[in-house]
Short mmCIF file of C-alpha atoms in Angstrom, two decimals:
data_model
loop_
_atom_site.label_atom_id
_atom_site.label_comp_id
_atom_site.label_asym_id
_atom_site.label_seq_id
_atom_site.Cartn_x
_atom_site.Cartn_y
_atom_site.Cartn_z
CA UNK P 244 45.53 46.21 10.66
CA UNK P 245 45.55 44.17 7.46
CA UNK P 246 47.22 41.18 9.42
CA UNK P 247 44.57 41.85 11.90
CA UNK P 248 41.52 41.77 9.43
CA UNK P 249 43.01 38.89 7.66
CA UNK P 250 43.20 37.14 11.10
CA UNK P 251 39.73 37.79 11.98
CA UNK P 252 38.48 36.88 8.48
CA UNK P 253 40.17 33.38 9.05
CA UNK P 254 38.68 32.97 12.45
CA UNK P 255 35.23 33.72 11.14
CA UNK P 256 35.79 31.22 7.99
CA UNK P 257 36.77 28.70 10.77
CA UNK P 258 33.85 29.25 12.84
CA UNK P 259 31.57 28.97 9.78
CA UNK P 260 32.71 25.47 8.69
CA UNK P 261 32.33 24.32 12.34
CA UNK P 262 29.00 25.65 12.18
CA UNK P 263 28.27 24.03 9.06
CA UNK P 264 29.73 20.88 9.97
CA UNK P 265 27.46 20.93 13.00
CA UNK P 266 24.24 21.83 11.05
CA UNK P 267 25.29 19.26 8.67
CA UNK P 268 25.13 16.27 11.47
CA UNK P 269 22.19 17.70 13.17
CA UNK P 270 19.12 15.61 13.28
CA UNK P 271 16.10 17.16 11.96
CA UNK P 272 12.51 15.99 11.86
CA UNK P 273 9.82 16.85 8.88
CA UNK P 274 6.08 17.35 9.56
CA UNK P 275 5.57 13.73 9.09
CA UNK P 276 7.90 13.04 11.89
CA UNK P 277 10.58 11.43 9.80
CA UNK P 278 14.30 12.14 11.33
CA UNK P 279 16.83 13.12 8.71
CA UNK P 280 20.38 14.91 8.43
CA UNK P 281 22.51 16.44 6.17
CA UNK P 282 25.49 14.45 5.07
CA UNK P 283 28.05 16.01 2.71
CA UNK P 284 25.25 18.09 0.73
CA UNK P 285 22.78 14.96 0.76
CA UNK P 286 19.57 14.61 3.05
CA UNK P 287 19.84 11.05 4.88
CA UNK P 288 16.87 9.72 6.60
CA UNK P 289 17.15 7.30 9.38
CA UNK P 290 16.92 3.48 8.95
CA UNK P 291 15.37 1.66 11.73
CA UNK P 292 17.30 -1.56 13.04
CA UNK P 293 15.32 -4.59 12.55
CA UNK P 294 13.57 -5.89 15.41
CA UNK P 295 15.07 -8.66 17.48
CA UNK P 296 13.24 -12.12 15.76
CA UNK P 297 12.47 -10.68 12.27
CA UNK P 298 13.96 -11.86 9.44
CA UNK P 299 13.91 -10.68 5.61
CA UNK P 300 10.81 -11.65 3.43
CA UNK P 301 12.62 -11.65 0.27
CA UNK P 302 11.38 -14.58 -1.22
CA UNK P 303 8.91 -15.22 1.09
CA UNK P 304 6.40 -18.20 0.56
CA UNK P 305 3.30 -19.32 2.60
CA UNK P 306 1.77 -22.67 2.65
CA UNK P 307 -0.04 -23.51 -0.73
CA UNK P 308 -3.76 -22.72 -0.68
CA UNK P 309 -6.22 -24.96 -2.74
CA UNK P 310 -8.67 -22.19 -2.10
CA UNK P 311 -8.08 -18.54 -1.84
CA UNK P 312 -10.58 -16.91 0.69
CA UNK P 313 -10.89 -13.25 0.26
CA UNK P 314 -12.33 -10.25 1.73
CA UNK P 315 -12.69 -7.11 0.00
CA UNK P 316 -12.36 -3.73 1.78
CA UNK P 317 -13.14 -0.36 -0.29
CA UNK P 318 -15.90 -0.73 -3.07
CA UNK P 319 -16.07 2.79 -4.30
CA UNK P 320 -14.44 3.28 -7.85
CA UNK P 321 -11.69 0.45 -7.96
CA UNK P 322 -13.09 -2.06 -5.33
CA UNK P 323 -16.48 -3.49 -7.41
CA UNK P 324 -14.22 -4.20 -10.46
CA UNK P 325 -11.89 -6.26 -8.44
CA UNK P 326 -14.92 -8.46 -7.05
CA UNK P 327 -16.11 -9.14 -10.47
CA UNK P 328 -12.80 -10.06 -11.71
CA UNK P 329 -12.18 -12.79 -8.88
CA UNK P 330 -15.72 -14.46 -9.86
CA UNK P 331 -13.80 -15.62 -13.14
CA UNK P 332 -10.77 -16.93 -11.01
CA UNK P 333 -11.23 -20.73 -10.30
CA UNK P 334 -10.46 -21.48 -6.58
CA UNK P 335 -11.16 -18.30 -4.86
CA UNK P 336 -13.99 -17.61 -2.55
CA UNK P 337 -15.27 -14.21 -1.73
CA UNK P 338 -15.92 -14.24 1.80
CA UNK P 339 -16.89 -10.67 2.78
CA UNK P 340 -17.51 -7.44 1.15
CA UNK P 341 -16.68 -4.03 3.16
CA UNK P 342 -17.31 -0.40 2.60
CA UNK P 343 -17.70 2.55 4.71
CA UNK P 344 -21.17 3.00 3.12
CA UNK P 345 -23.20 -0.26 3.44
CA UNK P 346 -25.17 0.32 0.27
CA UNK P 347 -21.93 0.00 -1.80
CA UNK P 348 -21.08 -3.16 -0.33
CA UNK P 349 -24.26 -4.80 -0.72
CA UNK P 350 -24.35 -3.76 -4.28
CA UNK P 351 -21.28 -5.96 -5.22
CA UNK P 352 -23.41 -8.98 -4.24
CA UNK P 353 -24.56 -8.58 -7.95
CA UNK P 354 -21.27 -9.99 -9.08
CA UNK P 355 -21.82 -13.34 -6.97
CA UNK P 356 -25.41 -13.75 -8.18
CA UNK P 357 -24.32 -13.19 -11.65
CA UNK P 358 -21.76 -15.87 -10.98
CA UNK P 359 -24.03 -18.16 -9.00
CA UNK P 360 -21.52 -17.78 -5.74
CA UNK P 361 -22.76 -17.78 -2.51
CA UNK P 362 -23.73 -14.30 -0.73
CA UNK P 363 -20.91 -12.80 0.97
CA UNK P 364 -21.05 -11.20 4.55
CA UNK P 365 -21.46 -7.33 4.48
CA UNK P 366 -19.15 -5.07 6.83
CA UNK P 367 -19.77 -1.32 6.89
CA UNK P 368 -19.01 2.00 8.71
CA UNK P 369 -15.59 3.66 9.60
CA UNK P 370 -14.07 0.25 11.66
CA UNK P 371 -16.08 -2.33 9.37
CA UNK P 372 -12.90 -3.66 8.34
CA UNK P 373 -11.73 -4.52 11.57
CA UNK P 374 -14.05 -7.33 12.20
CA UNK P 375 -13.54 -8.53 8.44
CA UNK P 376 -9.89 -9.00 9.57
CA UNK P 377 -10.67 -10.97 12.55
CA UNK P 378 -12.64 -13.54 10.52
CA UNK P 379 -10.74 -16.83 10.71
CA UNK P 380 -12.11 -17.91 7.15
CA UNK P 381 -10.02 -15.22 5.12
CA UNK P 382 -6.85 -16.07 3.47
CA UNK P 383 -6.33 -12.42 1.78
CA UNK P 384 -7.61 -8.95 2.39
CA UNK P 385 -7.83 -6.98 -0.75
CA UNK P 386 -7.80 -3.33 -0.26
CA UNK P 387 -9.05 -0.72 -2.54
CA UNK P 388 -10.25 1.95 -0.42
CA UNK P 389 -9.07 5.83 -0.64
CA UNK P 390 -5.26 6.27 0.06
CA UNK P 391 -5.75 7.47 3.57
CA UNK P 392 -7.10 4.24 4.58
CA UNK P 393 -4.76 1.82 2.92
CA UNK P 394 -2.42 1.86 5.52
CA UNK P 395 -4.65 1.35 8.34
CA UNK P 396 -6.63 -1.49 6.92
CA UNK P 397 -3.07 -3.36 5.82
CA UNK P 398 -1.94 -2.91 9.23
CA UNK P 399 -5.30 -4.45 10.93
CA UNK P 400 -5.24 -7.28 8.29
CA UNK P 401 -1.35 -8.43 8.97
CA UNK P 402 -2.08 -7.94 12.77
CA UNK P 403 -4.66 -10.40 12.55
CA UNK P 404 -2.57 -12.82 10.46
CA UNK P 405 -3.95 -12.33 6.84
CA UNK P 406 -2.02 -11.82 3.90
CA UNK P 407 -2.80 -8.37 2.21
CA UNK P 408 -3.14 -6.92 -1.36
CA UNK P 409 -3.04 -2.98 -1.13
CA UNK P 410 -4.18 -0.96 -4.09
CA UNK P 411 -1.72 1.98 -5.08
CA UNK P 412 -0.20 3.81 -3.55
CA UNK P 413 0.14 1.23 -0.65
CA UNK P 414 1.61 3.77 1.80
CA UNK P 415 1.62 7.45 2.03
CA UNK P 416 4.99 8.15 3.92
CA UNK P 417 8.28 6.43 5.37
CA UNK P 418 6.60 5.65 8.72
CA UNK P 419 3.87 3.33 7.07
CA UNK P 420 6.30 1.89 4.78
CA UNK P 421 8.66 0.64 7.86
CA UNK P 422 5.61 -0.44 9.70
CA UNK P 423 4.24 -2.65 6.80
CA UNK P 424 7.76 -4.39 6.64
CA UNK P 425 7.96 -4.90 10.23
CA UNK P 426 4.80 -6.36 10.01
CA UNK P 427 5.28 -8.73 7.08
CA UNK P 428 8.48 -9.66 8.53
CA UNK P 429 6.88 -10.66 11.77
CA UNK P 430 3.71 -12.28 10.57
CA UNK P 431 5.71 -14.07 7.79
CA UNK P 432 2.57 -12.95 5.61
CA UNK P 433 2.44 -11.40 2.34
CA UNK P 434 2.38 -7.78 1.74
CA UNK P 435 1.52 -7.09 -2.05
CA UNK P 436 1.05 -3.82 -3.85
CA UNK P 437 -1.31 -4.19 -6.32
CA UNK P 438 0.48 -2.45 -9.41
CA UNK P 439 -1.51 -3.18 -12.51
CA UNK P 440 0.92 -1.73 -14.71
CA UNK P 441 3.60 -4.14 -14.47
CA UNK P 442 1.21 -6.72 -16.05
CA UNK P 443 0.34 -4.88 -19.23
CA UNK P 444 1.18 -6.32 -22.48
CA UNK P 445 4.03 -4.00 -23.66
CA UNK P 446 5.60 -3.57 -20.08
CA UNK P 447 5.67 -7.45 -20.07
CA UNK P 448 7.00 -8.41 -23.45
CA UNK P 449 9.66 -5.84 -23.05
CA UNK P 450 10.70 -6.94 -19.44
CA UNK P 451 11.17 -10.44 -21.12
CA UNK P 452 13.55 -9.04 -23.89
CA UNK P 453 15.24 -7.22 -21.44
CA UNK P 454 15.81 -10.36 -19.44
CA UNK P 455 17.12 -12.09 -22.38
CA UNK P 456 19.51 -9.18 -23.50
CA UNK P 457 17.70 -8.07 -26.25
CA UNK P 458 18.51 -4.08 -25.12
CA UNK P 459 22.02 -5.02 -23.96
CA UNK P 460 22.51 -3.82 -20.57
CA UNK P 461 19.41 -1.27 -19.66
CA UNK P 462 21.15 2.01 -18.22
CA UNK P 463 18.27 4.12 -18.17
CA UNK P 464 14.50 4.28 -17.68
CA UNK P 465 11.71 6.62 -17.60
CA UNK P 466 8.07 6.27 -16.33
CA UNK P 467 5.02 8.51 -15.57
CA UNK P 468 1.63 9.15 -14.53
CA UNK P 469 0.46 11.79 -16.56
CA UNK P 470 -3.40 11.55 -16.55
CA UNK P 471 -5.50 14.86 -16.54
CA UNK P 472 -8.18 13.97 -13.85
CA UNK P 473 -10.40 16.80 -14.74
CA UNK P 474 -13.42 14.77 -15.39
CA UNK P 475 -12.64 12.54 -12.03
CA UNK P 476 -12.35 15.18 -9.33
CA UNK P 477 -15.92 15.10 -8.44
CA UNK P 478 -16.45 11.38 -8.27
CA UNK P 479 -13.89 10.91 -5.65
CA UNK P 480 -15.54 9.91 -2.16
CA UNK P 481 -16.59 12.82 -0.25
CA UNK P 482 -16.52 12.92 3.74
CA UNK P 483 -19.98 14.43 4.22
CA UNK P 484 -21.44 17.51 2.83
CA UNK P 485 -18.89 19.85 4.08
CA UNK P 486 -16.17 17.88 2.17
CA UNK P 487 -16.03 20.04 -1.11
CA UNK P 488 -12.91 18.78 -2.43
CA UNK P 489 -12.78 14.96 -2.29
CA UNK P 490 -10.12 13.04 -0.80
CA UNK P 491 -7.79 12.90 -3.75
CA UNK P 492 -7.79 16.44 -4.57
CA UNK P 493 -7.64 17.44 -0.94
CA UNK P 494 -4.45 15.07 -0.69
CA UNK P 495 -2.71 16.95 -3.53
CA UNK P 496 -3.53 20.21 -1.70
CA UNK P 497 -1.94 19.40 1.36
CA UNK P 498 0.99 17.34 0.35
CA UNK P 499 4.01 17.55 -2.13
CA UNK P 500 6.03 15.10 -4.29
CA UNK P 501 5.21 12.49 -6.59
CA UNK P 502 1.97 11.21 -4.61
CA UNK P 503 1.07 8.40 -7.45
CA UNK P 504 4.56 7.08 -8.58
CA UNK P 505 4.00 3.46 -8.77
CA UNK P 506 2.46 3.38 -12.31
CA UNK P 507 5.40 4.56 -13.68
CA UNK P 508 8.15 3.17 -11.40
CA UNK P 509 6.81 -0.31 -10.96
CA UNK P 510 7.53 -1.62 -14.72
CA UNK P 511 11.01 -0.21 -14.86
CA UNK P 512 12.27 -1.02 -11.43
CA UNK P 513 11.66 -4.65 -12.30
CA UNK P 514 13.46 -4.30 -15.64
CA UNK P 515 16.26 -2.61 -13.56
CA UNK P 516 16.29 -5.53 -11.05
CA UNK P 517 15.49 -2.95 -8.13
CA UNK P 518 16.58 -5.01 -4.91
CA UNK P 519 17.36 -7.99 -6.69
CA UNK P 520 20.79 -6.94 -7.46
CA UNK P 521 20.62 -2.95 -7.93
CA UNK P 522 19.04 -0.57 -5.61
CA UNK P 523 17.56 3.04 -5.87
CA UNK P 524 20.48 5.09 -4.03
CA UNK P 525 19.76 8.95 -4.34
CA UNK P 526 16.90 11.00 -5.73
CA UNK P 527 16.37 14.69 -6.88
CA UNK P 528 12.95 16.05 -7.02
CA UNK P 529 11.52 19.46 -8.59
CA UNK P 530 8.02 20.48 -9.32
CA UNK P 531 6.28 23.65 -11.10
CA UNK P 532 4.24 26.07 -9.34
CA UNK P 533 0.55 24.99 -8.65
CA UNK P 534 -1.96 26.69 -11.10
CA UNK P 535 -4.42 24.26 -11.95
CA UNK P 536 -4.63 22.67 -8.65
CA UNK P 537 -5.09 25.87 -6.86
CA UNK P 538 -7.73 26.78 -9.43
CA UNK P 539 -9.50 23.70 -8.62
CA UNK P 540 -9.74 24.34 -5.03
CA UNK P 541 -10.76 28.02 -5.23
CA UNK P 542 -13.37 26.81 -7.98
CA UNK P 543 -14.98 24.15 -5.41
CA UNK P 544 -14.62 26.37 -2.27
CA UNK P 545 -15.39 29.68 -3.47
CA UNK P 546 -12.47 31.20 -1.49
CA UNK P 547 -8.72 32.03 -2.15
CA UNK P 548 -6.21 29.10 -2.04
CA UNK P 549 -2.89 30.68 -0.85
CA UNK P 550 -0.91 27.16 -0.25
CA UNK P 551 -1.76 24.29 -2.54
CA UNK P 552 1.46 22.22 -1.93
CA UNK P 553 1.73 19.89 -4.72
CA UNK P 554 3.02 21.44 -7.97
CA UNK P 555 1.23 20.66 -11.40
CA UNK P 556 4.04 18.79 -12.79
CA UNK P 557 6.37 16.70 -10.67
CA UNK P 558 9.92 15.26 -11.95
CA UNK P 559 11.93 13.01 -9.86
CA UNK P 560 15.76 11.71 -10.94
CA UNK P 561 16.79 8.87 -9.50
CA UNK P 562 20.47 7.22 -9.60
CA UNK P 563 20.93 3.65 -8.79
CA UNK P 564 23.92 1.84 -6.79
CA UNK P 565 24.94 0.68 -10.23
CA UNK P 566 25.38 4.11 -11.65
CA UNK P 567 21.99 3.63 -13.52
CA UNK P 568 19.28 6.47 -13.95
CA UNK P 569 15.60 6.70 -13.55
CA UNK P 570 13.24 9.65 -14.26
CA UNK P 571 9.73 9.55 -12.99
CA UNK P 572 7.01 12.21 -13.80
CA UNK P 573 3.52 13.08 -12.18
CA UNK P 574 0.94 15.24 -13.79
CA UNK P 575 -2.73 15.01 -12.94
CA UNK P 576 -3.55 18.72 -13.45
CA UNK P 577 -2.66 20.16 -17.11
CA UNK P 578 -4.62 19.15 -20.17
CA UNK P 579 -2.62 16.43 -22.28
CA UNK P 580 -2.75 12.58 -23.59
CA UNK P 581 -2.51 10.12 -21.10
CA UNK P 582 1.17 8.90 -20.79
CA UNK P 583 2.92 6.50 -18.82
CA UNK P 584 6.08 6.93 -20.87
CA UNK P 585 7.86 3.62 -20.03
CA UNK P 586 11.09 3.96 -21.88
CA UNK P 587 14.06 1.67 -21.47
CA UNK P 588 17.59 2.79 -22.95
CA UNK P 589 20.05 -0.21 -23.24
CA UNK P 590 23.45 -0.36 -24.59
CA UNK P 591 22.19 -2.35 -27.86
CA UNK P 592 18.52 -1.44 -27.93
CA UNK P 593 15.59 0.84 -27.06
CA UNK P 594 12.09 0.41 -25.96
CA UNK P 595 9.31 3.19 -25.91
CA UNK P 596 5.58 2.82 -25.16
CA UNK P 597 4.18 6.51 -25.28
CA UNK P 598 3.46 8.13 -27.33
CA UNK P 599 4.96 5.74 -30.00
CA UNK P 600 4.85 2.24 -29.26
CA UNK P 601 8.11 0.50 -30.55
CA UNK P 602 11.66 -0.94 -30.31
CA UNK P 603 14.86 0.28 -32.01
CA UNK P 604 17.76 -2.22 -32.59
CA UNK P 605 20.25 -2.99 -35.06
CA UNK P 606 20.34 -5.45 -37.52
CA UNK P 607 22.89 -7.42 -35.98
CA UNK P 608 21.46 -7.46 -32.25
CA UNK P 609 18.06 -8.40 -33.78
CA UNK P 610 19.60 -11.47 -35.40
CA UNK P 611 21.31 -12.24 -32.26
CA UNK P 612 17.98 -12.05 -30.60
CA UNK P 613 16.70 -14.79 -32.76
CA UNK P 614 14.48 -12.63 -35.39
CA UNK P 615 15.79 -12.33 -38.69
CA UNK P 616 15.58 -8.57 -40.03
CA UNK P 617 13.70 -8.66 -43.47
CA UNK P 618 15.02 -5.06 -44.10
CA UNK P 619 18.74 -5.13 -45.30
CA UNK P 620 20.07 -1.70 -43.89
CA UNK P 621 17.96 -1.59 -40.48
CA UNK P 622 19.35 0.44 -37.87
CA UNK P 623 18.51 1.57 -34.55
CA UNK P 624 18.16 5.31 -35.66
CA UNK P 625 14.53 4.38 -36.27
CA UNK P 626 11.73 2.20 -34.81
CA UNK P 627 11.39 -1.65 -36.30
CA UNK P 628 9.21 -1.84 -39.17
CA UNK P 629 5.92 -3.39 -38.37
CA UNK P 630 6.74 -7.09 -39.56
CA UNK P 631 10.00 -7.09 -37.42
CA UNK P 632 8.42 -5.65 -34.37
CA UNK P 633 5.56 -8.02 -34.43
CA UNK P 634 8.29 -10.97 -34.74
CA UNK P 635 10.04 -10.06 -31.82
CA UNK P 636 6.88 -9.25 -29.61
CA UNK P 637 6.19 -13.03 -30.90
CA UNK P 638 9.17 -14.50 -30.05
CA UNK P 639 9.33 -12.70 -26.60
CA UNK P 640 6.04 -12.94 -25.54
CA UNK P 641 5.86 -13.29 -21.86
CA UNK P 642 4.80 -16.56 -20.27
CA UNK P 643 2.34 -15.15 -18.19
CA UNK P 644 0.57 -13.38 -21.11
CA UNK P 645 0.35 -16.65 -22.89
CA UNK P 646 -1.61 -18.27 -20.03
CA UNK P 647 -3.98 -15.41 -18.89
CA UNK P 648 -4.02 -12.96 -21.79
CA UNK P 649 -7.13 -14.01 -24.04
CA UNK P 650 -9.03 -14.31 -20.80
CA UNK P 651 -7.83 -10.94 -19.71
CA UNK P 652 -9.18 -9.43 -22.71
CA UNK P 653 -12.46 -10.71 -22.07
CA UNK P 654 -12.82 -10.16 -18.59
CA UNK P 655 -11.27 -6.75 -18.72
CA UNK P 656 -10.09 -4.23 -16.07
CA UNK P 657 -7.77 -1.60 -17.56
CA UNK P 658 -7.60 -3.57 -21.09
CA UNK P 659 -7.08 -6.84 -18.90
CA UNK P 660 -4.03 -6.14 -17.16
CA UNK P 661 -6.00 -6.14 -13.69
CA UNK P 662 -7.32 -9.30 -14.41
CA UNK P 663 -3.72 -10.86 -15.10
CA UNK P 664 -2.57 -9.22 -11.96
CA UNK P 665 -5.19 -10.62 -9.89
CA UNK P 666 -4.87 -14.27 -11.61
CA UNK P 667 -1.17 -14.17 -11.02
CA UNK P 668 -1.76 -13.43 -7.17
CA UNK P 669 -4.20 -16.17 -6.89
CA UNK P 670 -1.56 -18.53 -8.92
CA UNK P 671 1.17 -17.93 -6.59
CA UNK P 672 -0.84 -18.41 -3.39
CA UNK P 673 -2.15 -21.81 -4.47
CA UNK P 674 0.97 -23.05 -5.44
CA UNK P 675 3.03 -21.57 -2.51
CA UNK P 676 5.18 -19.48 -4.49
CA UNK P 677 6.69 -16.16 -4.03
CA UNK P 678 4.86 -13.15 -4.97
CA UNK P 679 5.62 -11.01 -8.02
CA UNK P 680 5.95 -7.96 -5.87
CA UNK P 681 6.83 -7.78 -1.95
CA UNK P 682 6.67 -5.46 0.75
CA UNK P 683 10.10 -3.97 -0.12
CA UNK P 684 8.88 -3.38 -3.65
CA UNK P 685 5.85 -1.53 -1.95
CA UNK P 686 7.93 0.66 -0.09
CA UNK P 687 10.56 1.34 -2.62
CA UNK P 688 7.81 2.45 -4.98
CA UNK P 689 5.85 4.36 -2.45
CA UNK P 690 8.40 6.41 -0.78
CA UNK P 691 9.01 8.93 -3.78
CA UNK P 692 6.34 10.76 -2.36
CA UNK P 693 7.83 11.84 0.97
CA UNK P 694 11.59 11.63 -0.42
CA UNK P 695 10.72 14.09 -3.20
CA UNK P 696 8.85 16.29 -0.83
CA UNK P 697 12.12 16.51 1.37
CA UNK P 698 14.42 17.42 -1.76
CA UNK P 699 11.87 19.95 -2.91
CA UNK P 700 11.22 21.43 0.52
CA UNK P 701 15.19 21.87 0.81
CA UNK P 702 16.03 23.72 -2.18
CA UNK P 703 15.79 20.36 -4.34
CA UNK P 704 18.82 18.68 -2.71
CA UNK P 705 19.74 15.26 -3.09
CA UNK P 706 18.02 12.77 -0.76
CA UNK P 707 19.29 9.17 -0.07
CA UNK P 708 16.94 6.20 -0.26
CA UNK P 709 16.68 4.27 3.10
CA UNK P 710 17.69 0.84 2.19
CA UNK P 711 14.35 -1.21 3.20
CA UNK P 712 15.75 -4.42 2.73
CA UNK P 713 18.30 -3.77 5.74
CA UNK P 714 21.38 -4.73 3.48
CA UNK P 715 19.93 -7.55 1.22
CA UNK P 716 19.15 -5.66 -1.74
CA UNK P 717 22.01 -7.88 -3.65
CA UNK P 718 21.10 -11.41 -2.39
CA UNK P 719 18.96 -12.15 -5.03
CA UNK P 720 20.53 -11.77 -8.66
CA UNK P 721 18.00 -10.51 -11.17
CA UNK P 722 13.99 -10.04 -11.20
CA UNK P 723 12.01 -13.04 -11.96
CA UNK P 724 8.57 -14.52 -11.80
CA UNK P 725 8.08 -17.93 -10.14
CA UNK P 726 6.51 -20.68 -11.84
CA UNK P 727 5.46 -24.24 -10.27
CA UNK P 728 6.23 -27.51 -12.11
CA UNK P 729 3.86 -28.61 -14.75
CA UNK P 730 2.69 -31.58 -12.51
CA UNK P 731 1.79 -29.21 -9.35
CA UNK P 732 0.56 -26.54 -11.70
CA UNK P 733 -2.17 -29.18 -13.23
CA UNK P 734 -2.62 -30.45 -9.53
CA UNK P 735 -3.64 -26.90 -8.33
CA UNK P 736 -5.67 -25.88 -10.99
CA UNK P 737 -7.81 -29.06 -11.13
CA UNK P 738 -8.48 -28.74 -7.19
CA UNK P 739 -9.38 -25.04 -8.01
CA UNK P 740 -11.68 -26.36 -10.83
CA UNK P 741 -13.49 -28.88 -8.56
CA UNK P 742 -14.21 -26.36 -5.72
CA UNK P 743 -15.61 -23.74 -7.78
CA UNK P 744 -17.72 -26.04 -9.35
CA UNK P 745 -19.23 -27.18 -5.93
CA UNK P 746 -19.44 -23.32 -4.73
CA UNK P 747 -21.50 -22.68 -7.99
CA UNK P 748 -23.77 -25.44 -7.02
CA UNK P 749 -24.12 -23.85 -3.59
CA UNK P 750 -24.47 -20.50 -4.90
CA UNK P 751 -26.92 -21.43 -7.56
CA UNK P 752 -29.23 -22.67 -4.58
CA UNK P 753 -28.91 -19.68 -2.79
CA UNK P 754 -29.89 -17.36 -5.19
CA UNK P 755 -32.85 -19.68 -6.49
CA UNK P 756 -31.14 -20.13 -9.90
CA UNK P 757 -30.22 -23.89 -9.89
CA UNK P 758 -31.30 -25.62 -13.11
#
């Protein structure tokens, strides 16, 4: 009898293993339509083959544009600021303005009048952007609509042969990521993610330090978007009087995961050379239960909310191909100070932005980095004293900040980083250079939402990142910004200034403000 029981247990164990093996390879599909399967305890999503005739857009350039002609779509919260900033950038022309509500598009004409620039064409309604994208006199479609419309507008623009710049998050799921990749590869047009935090002062200077080896090898990084939105929830666009939540709260109610990862992830991805010598390989995500989010819905709908998908605080851990770790956090619900974390841990130094801004390096490393310490017993156990920190920042001030920093402080836009971002975008287009961020960056930074959801919906299991570059993540060695030669820069700047001067003459006549 004992032998029989042992035999039966053995048979059951074999059957269980066989069943588990079958489950591990069975293809499943989530509610978004993404196909995935288990592979030795890790969730693996399918990576589509590159369609025939397409090729990588790593390092993509388009012909130089003496003038960058722009159409803006989405003029609610972020769009008007972008329109105003572009009036300060020589060699640009604001051709068209589009918003669901016509009045909001027309209201932005005041920025053109103030700058003595010609009036822009106005488009409105649910599909107004389609007509804008068909125009032959637009080079760049700048998209600042709500999240759900980023993708359809970008898709339409690319299909009509336009370069696109998309506010964040630029894609809401893997299907949208792959579609934008394929369109960029097929049309050979830029698909740029408008991640302004990559252009903040501390992040840019710290990136320059990291690239010059000040911190040794950076092995760990942190980023976050921790921003209590309590005062903003009622200002997000609502689709009619029956919409009590607004698009952003509604999205958090329906979707789990880090739905706004790019502010924290973008700058650290650049410091870690993601898809330029390294790649994000695996993530694990977990969240708290929803308390504040659920209460927000109940207060606005006067009814019980039984299924608020997103937790109040989400944490995602990522391991890269080269054995480095990234931690990303998301919290727009609970009361706490604004925080993007931005922290780099290196083998020879440390950088930290929130809540204390500073650097920590040994005296020998500081000297090796070209800054002579004034403190004899300087160590990395505490942040650098003010004098040493100032000297380090001055030595490694990023060249982009030297070019645009002072003007950015005057024009503004999240302290000026928006203006730096827009100016760099225009500079690269005018000089025919690769953009600072490409469609693969866009996909890698935006995919945390769906991959994190997959992880948490399956017991916080590890999830493998798809390779959006399709095997070319290691072709370029190290992240870098592109610059034109001094001669080409000067020529492009002179043409831009001359064009804008003539455009202002035309605009002054149109507005009746000529002197």
